[in-house]
Tab-separated table of C-alpha atoms in Angstrom:
chain	number	residue	atom	x	y	z
A	1	UNK	CA	113.706	61.893	62.421
A	2	UNK	CA	113.952	64.262	59.442
A	3	UNK	CA	115.110	67.810	60.265
A	4	UNK	CA	111.945	69.330	58.779
A	5	UNK	CA	109.762	67.320	61.163
A	6	UNK	CA	111.921	68.303	64.186
A	7	UNK	CA	111.756	71.967	63.152
A	8	UNK	CA	107.997	71.736	62.720
A	9	UNK	CA	107.566	70.216	66.208
A	10	UNK	CA	109.771	72.892	67.800
A	11	UNK	CA	107.768	75.657	66.122
A	12	UNK	CA	104.528	74.033	67.266
A	13	UNK	CA	105.753	73.881	70.886
A	14	UNK	CA	106.891	77.512	70.799
A	15	UNK	CA	103.609	78.631	69.251
A	16	UNK	CA	101.610	76.786	71.917
A	17	UNK	CA	103.748	78.381	74.656
A	18	UNK	CA	103.192	81.866	73.239
A	19	UNK	CA	99.450	81.290	72.971
A	20	UNK	CA	99.345	80.056	76.556
A	21	UNK	CA	101.187	83.171	77.775
A	22	UNK	CA	98.943	85.448	75.760
A	23	UNK	CA	95.903	83.795	77.279
A	24	UNK	CA	97.083	84.308	80.866
A	25	UNK	CA	95.282	87.030	82.765
A	26	UNK	CA	97.246	89.549	84.753
A	27	UNK	CA	96.846	89.194	88.498
A	28	UNK	CA	93.891	90.850	90.236
A	29	UNK	CA	93.292	91.171	93.979
A	30	UNK	CA	91.045	93.311	96.150
A	31	UNK	CA	91.705	94.993	99.485
A	32	UNK	CA	95.457	94.567	99.649
A	33	UNK	CA	96.682	95.069	103.242
A	34	UNK	CA	98.417	98.429	103.725
A	35	UNK	CA	99.141	101.251	106.134
A	36	UNK	CA	100.238	104.793	105.331
A	37	UNK	CA	101.226	108.198	106.587
A	38	UNK	CA	100.853	111.624	104.983
A	39	UNK	CA	103.613	114.228	105.126
A	40	UNK	CA	103.298	117.796	103.834
A	41	UNK	CA	106.446	119.106	102.135
A	42	UNK	CA	108.042	122.518	102.694
A	43	UNK	CA	108.750	124.054	99.271
A	44	UNK	CA	112.047	125.853	98.732
A	45	UNK	CA	111.718	129.435	97.420
A	46	UNK	CA	112.036	129.693	93.621
A	47	UNK	CA	112.386	125.917	93.224
A	48	UNK	CA	111.019	124.464	89.978
A	49	UNK	CA	108.171	122.138	90.889
A	50	UNK	CA	106.572	119.217	89.081
A	51	UNK	CA	102.801	119.513	89.470
A	52	UNK	CA	102.094	116.060	88.027
A	53	UNK	CA	101.137	113.262	90.402
A	54	UNK	CA	104.124	110.997	91.014
A	55	UNK	CA	104.166	107.312	92.023
A	56	UNK	CA	107.253	105.228	92.843
A	57	UNK	CA	107.934	101.852	94.455
A	58	UNK	CA	110.954	101.640	96.773
A	59	UNK	CA	112.332	98.212	97.563
A	60	UNK	CA	115.399	99.150	99.606
A	61	UNK	CA	117.085	101.974	101.515
A	62	UNK	CA	119.323	102.858	98.566
A	63	UNK	CA	116.286	103.665	96.383
A	64	UNK	CA	114.831	105.788	99.176
A	65	UNK	CA	118.086	107.721	99.617
A	66	UNK	CA	118.117	108.558	95.900
A	67	UNK	CA	114.566	109.860	96.190
A	68	UNK	CA	115.527	112.024	99.164
A	69	UNK	CA	118.355	113.567	97.171
A	70	UNK	CA	115.989	114.368	94.289
A	71	UNK	CA	113.344	115.825	96.597
A	72	UNK	CA	115.877	117.996	98.443
A	73	UNK	CA	116.324	120.090	95.281
A	74	UNK	CA	112.714	121.299	95.598
A	75	UNK	CA	111.921	120.913	99.312
A	76	UNK	CA	113.461	121.409	102.731
A	77	UNK	CA	112.993	117.909	104.121
A	78	UNK	CA	113.715	119.039	107.686
A	79	UNK	CA	110.767	121.447	107.782
A	80	UNK	CA	107.021	121.337	107.303
A	81	UNK	CA	104.364	123.971	106.703
A	82	UNK	CA	102.514	125.880	109.404
A	83	UNK	CA	99.812	123.796	111.032
A	84	UNK	CA	101.536	120.455	110.325
A	85	UNK	CA	103.778	118.499	112.693
A	86	UNK	CA	105.219	115.610	110.638
A	87	UNK	CA	108.603	116.244	108.984
A	88	UNK	CA	109.644	114.136	105.987
A	89	UNK	CA	113.136	113.204	107.200
A	90	UNK	CA	111.700	112.134	110.550
A	91	UNK	CA	108.800	110.228	109.005
A	92	UNK	CA	111.027	108.026	106.819
A	93	UNK	CA	113.432	106.930	109.571
A	94	UNK	CA	111.305	103.819	110.107
A	95	UNK	CA	111.999	102.634	106.548
A	96	UNK	CA	115.264	100.830	107.263
A	97	UNK	CA	116.705	97.491	106.171
A	98	UNK	CA	114.450	95.625	108.596
A	99	UNK	CA	111.389	97.294	107.057
A	100	UNK	CA	112.409	96.403	103.502
A	101	UNK	CA	113.066	92.777	104.468
A	102	UNK	CA	109.356	91.982	104.104
A	103	UNK	CA	107.726	95.184	102.832
A	104	UNK	CA	107.875	97.684	99.989
A	105	UNK	CA	107.117	101.393	100.081
A	106	UNK	CA	104.801	103.030	97.563
A	107	UNK	CA	105.643	106.732	97.439
A	108	UNK	CA	102.929	109.079	96.146
A	109	UNK	CA	103.487	112.827	95.700
A	110	UNK	CA	100.524	115.061	94.875
A	111	UNK	CA	99.866	118.761	94.526
A	112	UNK	CA	96.872	119.917	96.580
A	113	UNK	CA	94.888	123.058	95.858
A	114	UNK	CA	92.783	122.794	99.023
A	115	UNK	CA	93.626	122.236	102.663
A	116	UNK	CA	92.718	118.552	102.662
A	117	UNK	CA	94.411	115.170	102.569
A	118	UNK	CA	93.585	111.965	100.732
A	119	UNK	CA	91.916	109.409	102.971
A	120	UNK	CA	92.995	106.108	101.422
A	121	UNK	CA	90.225	103.533	101.733
A	122	UNK	CA	91.391	100.489	99.784
A	123	UNK	CA	94.129	99.391	97.393
A	124	UNK	CA	93.142	96.943	94.671
A	125	UNK	CA	95.207	95.129	92.078
A	126	UNK	CA	93.328	94.876	88.777
A	127	UNK	CA	94.854	93.249	85.699
A	128	UNK	CA	98.329	93.779	87.122
A	129	UNK	CA	97.839	97.472	87.885
A	130	UNK	CA	97.200	99.230	91.198
A	131	UNK	CA	94.124	101.316	91.988
A	132	UNK	CA	94.232	103.485	95.098
A	133	UNK	CA	90.684	104.270	96.188
A	134	UNK	CA	90.413	107.370	98.341
A	135	UNK	CA	87.951	109.867	99.743
A	136	UNK	CA	88.345	113.607	99.367
A	137	UNK	CA	86.517	116.327	101.231
A	138	UNK	CA	85.255	119.153	99.090
A	139	UNK	CA	84.616	122.687	100.282
A	140	UNK	CA	87.939	122.928	102.124
A	141	UNK	CA	89.896	126.237	102.250
A	142	UNK	CA	92.108	126.869	99.181
A	143	UNK	CA	95.876	126.427	99.449
A	144	UNK	CA	98.890	125.346	97.394
A	145	UNK	CA	100.698	122.385	98.954
A	146	UNK	CA	102.653	119.301	97.988
A	147	UNK	CA	101.967	116.222	100.072
A	148	UNK	CA	103.521	112.778	100.059
A	149	UNK	CA	101.697	109.580	100.946
A	150	UNK	CA	104.033	106.879	102.214
A	151	UNK	CA	102.159	103.608	101.692
A	152	UNK	CA	103.487	100.418	103.252
A	153	UNK	CA	102.663	97.179	101.412
A	154	UNK	CA	103.653	93.570	101.945
A	155	UNK	CA	106.307	92.362	99.503
A	156	UNK	CA	103.800	89.813	98.228
A	157	UNK	CA	101.657	92.711	96.968
A	158	UNK	CA	104.443	94.174	94.838
A	159	UNK	CA	104.220	93.341	91.144
A	160	UNK	CA	106.700	95.441	89.180
A	161	UNK	CA	107.843	99.032	88.911
A	162	UNK	CA	106.217	99.309	85.498
A	163	UNK	CA	102.745	98.656	86.930
A	164	UNK	CA	100.329	101.481	86.257
A	165	UNK	CA	99.052	103.207	89.395
A	166	UNK	CA	95.851	105.231	89.448
A	167	UNK	CA	94.004	107.076	92.201
A	168	UNK	CA	90.233	106.715	92.158
A	169	UNK	CA	88.917	109.617	94.249
A	170	UNK	CA	85.403	109.810	95.644
A	171	UNK	CA	84.405	113.283	96.794
A	172	UNK	CA	82.480	113.562	100.039
A	173	UNK	CA	80.768	116.597	101.429
A	174	UNK	CA	82.673	118.167	104.281
A	175	UNK	CA	81.037	120.037	107.097
A	176	UNK	CA	82.520	123.454	106.428
A	177	UNK	CA	84.427	124.705	109.429
A	178	UNK	CA	82.951	128.182	109.257
A	179	UNK	CA	79.397	126.782	109.533
A	180	UNK	CA	79.754	125.381	113.033
A	181	UNK	CA	81.826	128.386	114.055
A	182	UNK	CA	78.833	130.630	113.322
A	183	UNK	CA	75.783	128.485	114.089
A	184	UNK	CA	74.802	125.514	116.219
A	185	UNK	CA	74.650	122.229	114.319
A	186	UNK	CA	72.620	119.135	115.201
A	187	UNK	CA	73.619	115.788	113.720
A	188	UNK	CA	71.670	112.544	113.672
A	189	UNK	CA	74.155	109.822	112.789
A	190	UNK	CA	75.999	111.144	109.723
A	191	UNK	CA	73.184	113.475	108.693
A	192	UNK	CA	73.223	117.032	109.977
A	193	UNK	CA	71.231	120.240	109.930
A	194	UNK	CA	72.393	123.768	110.697
A	195	UNK	CA	70.340	125.734	113.228
A	196	UNK	CA	70.631	129.098	111.482
A	197	UNK	CA	68.279	130.762	113.990
A	198	UNK	CA	70.788	131.601	116.728
A	199	UNK	CA	68.050	132.313	119.295
A	200	UNK	CA	66.704	128.795	118.709
A	201	UNK	CA	70.209	127.425	119.033
A	202	UNK	CA	70.640	129.134	122.405
A	203	UNK	CA	67.310	127.656	123.550
A	204	UNK	CA	68.484	124.146	122.639
A	205	UNK	CA	71.674	124.665	124.638
A	206	UNK	CA	69.641	126.005	127.588
A	207	UNK	CA	67.309	122.976	127.467
A	208	UNK	CA	70.296	120.631	127.521
A	209	UNK	CA	71.826	122.510	130.462
A	210	UNK	CA	68.520	122.370	132.375
A	211	UNK	CA	67.978	118.629	131.840
A	212	UNK	CA	68.227	116.474	134.957
A	213	UNK	CA	71.005	114.093	134.059
A	214	UNK	CA	72.569	111.431	136.266
A	215	UNK	CA	76.383	111.192	136.365
A	216	UNK	CA	77.919	107.905	135.158
A	217	UNK	CA	81.306	106.189	135.180
A	218	UNK	CA	80.855	104.947	131.604
A	219	UNK	CA	84.040	105.343	129.528
A	220	UNK	CA	83.124	107.217	126.299
A	221	UNK	CA	86.126	105.655	124.546
A	222	UNK	CA	84.389	102.265	124.679
A	223	UNK	CA	81.316	103.559	122.830
A	224	UNK	CA	81.005	102.408	119.211
A	225	UNK	CA	79.586	105.059	116.890
A	226	UNK	CA	75.954	104.348	116.088
A	227	UNK	CA	73.538	105.688	113.478
A	228	UNK	CA	71.239	106.777	116.313
A	229	UNK	CA	73.805	109.020	118.004
A	230	UNK	CA	72.783	112.673	118.257
A	231	UNK	CA	75.478	115.334	118.350
A	232	UNK	CA	75.037	119.053	119.002
A	233	UNK	CA	78.016	121.345	118.476
A	234	UNK	CA	78.815	124.901	117.511
A	235	UNK	CA	80.518	128.214	118.280
A	236	UNK	CA	82.917	128.460	121.206
A	237	UNK	CA	83.659	124.746	121.091
A	238	UNK	CA	80.214	123.756	122.373
A	239	UNK	CA	79.784	119.988	122.173
A	240	UNK	CA	77.159	117.538	123.450
A	241	UNK	CA	76.506	113.958	122.395
A	242	UNK	CA	73.543	111.681	123.175
A	243	UNK	CA	73.957	107.924	122.685
A	244	UNK	CA	72.398	104.684	123.911
A	245	UNK	CA	75.417	104.239	126.216
A	246	UNK	CA	75.976	107.686	127.648
A	247	UNK	CA	75.444	111.442	127.313
A	248	UNK	CA	78.433	113.753	127.099
A	249	UNK	CA	78.164	117.503	127.626
A	250	UNK	CA	81.513	119.209	127.418
A	251	UNK	CA	83.846	117.062	129.530
A	252	UNK	CA	81.074	115.700	131.779
A	253	UNK	CA	79.584	112.226	131.265
A	254	UNK	CA	76.024	111.235	132.169
A	255	UNK	CA	73.757	108.205	131.960
A	256	UNK	CA	71.453	107.901	128.898
A	257	UNK	CA	68.172	109.798	129.122
A	258	UNK	CA	65.505	108.670	126.667
A	259	UNK	CA	63.289	111.696	127.306
A	260	UNK	CA	65.779	114.333	126.148
A	261	UNK	CA	67.054	112.091	123.350
A	262	UNK	CA	63.508	111.659	122.054
A	263	UNK	CA	62.953	115.414	122.232
A	264	UNK	CA	66.145	116.041	120.252
A	265	UNK	CA	65.164	113.451	117.625
A	266	UNK	CA	61.779	115.126	117.208
A	267	UNK	CA	63.437	118.531	117.018
A	268	UNK	CA	65.835	117.291	114.321
A	269	UNK	CA	62.974	115.925	112.211
A	270	UNK	CA	60.901	119.096	112.554
A	271	UNK	CA	63.788	121.519	111.924
A	272	UNK	CA	63.226	123.276	108.603
A	273	UNK	CA	66.810	123.211	107.399
A	274	UNK	CA	68.445	121.295	104.528
A	275	UNK	CA	69.703	117.878	105.606
A	276	UNK	CA	73.265	117.131	104.571
A	277	UNK	CA	75.660	114.227	104.949
A	278	UNK	CA	79.150	114.598	106.300
A	279	UNK	CA	81.986	112.852	108.023
A	280	UNK	CA	82.901	114.517	111.249
A	281	UNK	CA	86.382	115.320	112.596
A	282	UNK	CA	86.875	112.178	114.675
A	283	UNK	CA	86.382	110.067	111.547
A	284	UNK	CA	88.242	112.190	109.024
A	285	UNK	CA	91.616	113.098	110.423
A	286	UNK	CA	93.217	112.241	107.101
A	287	UNK	CA	91.113	113.400	104.149
A	288	UNK	CA	91.819	115.257	100.831
A	289	UNK	CA	90.926	116.669	97.357
A	290	UNK	CA	90.767	116.629	93.579
A	291	UNK	CA	93.813	115.498	91.613
């Protein structure tokens, strides 16, 4: 076969291969399985800090050790800030050779200007790049903190270190702490209203205390949150909940009582106070803020 024909065929094959590669779509997946923990870092005095969001994949203990050495120039990894309990060096002990045998660690470092934490909802892979979807409470007290998010992914989810990683943050309205420290709040499912008339709030508490409720052995931990649940809480740690399964007032548990629950529903509807939506503490232990 003449050399020119052979060369032409080789070029044709190569061209077809390149076209095939160019036509391939980068991988996309939704809801990758993951788990994570958040650790607040203790900044060293006068250390130069990088305020840009940082994302790194670690595939082995050696990579993680290098990261620790870099972080130790800006942070004391054996301490955490007041109000936090998790310490970085303690938190990463679980990431040993056994861990990296079938998992990778996505390390995210962010600067936070409010006292809140990202609540990671899902991780999607779109066109070969990662999107971390998270919720963030607004209205939280201001602060200046660096937090790390240690995200554990299956090795099968790892693409490459060059993959672009973005955080898609959805702000949610937080029930401001000072509100329920000053006034009684009544919530119907995830909607709530503030009882700004303190005399009215005291009357509601008195009505609840005067209700004839029957004790029950129902375990509140087995109750699944329902849109019809009514919660009343406020100053001094006052807390009462009314559900289809049980009524809880303080630490006492009682059988459901349709009469008082109906009265509370009617009161909620008639209360002339703006209705707001919030996630309450038992659902939002791990939330945060704007990038």
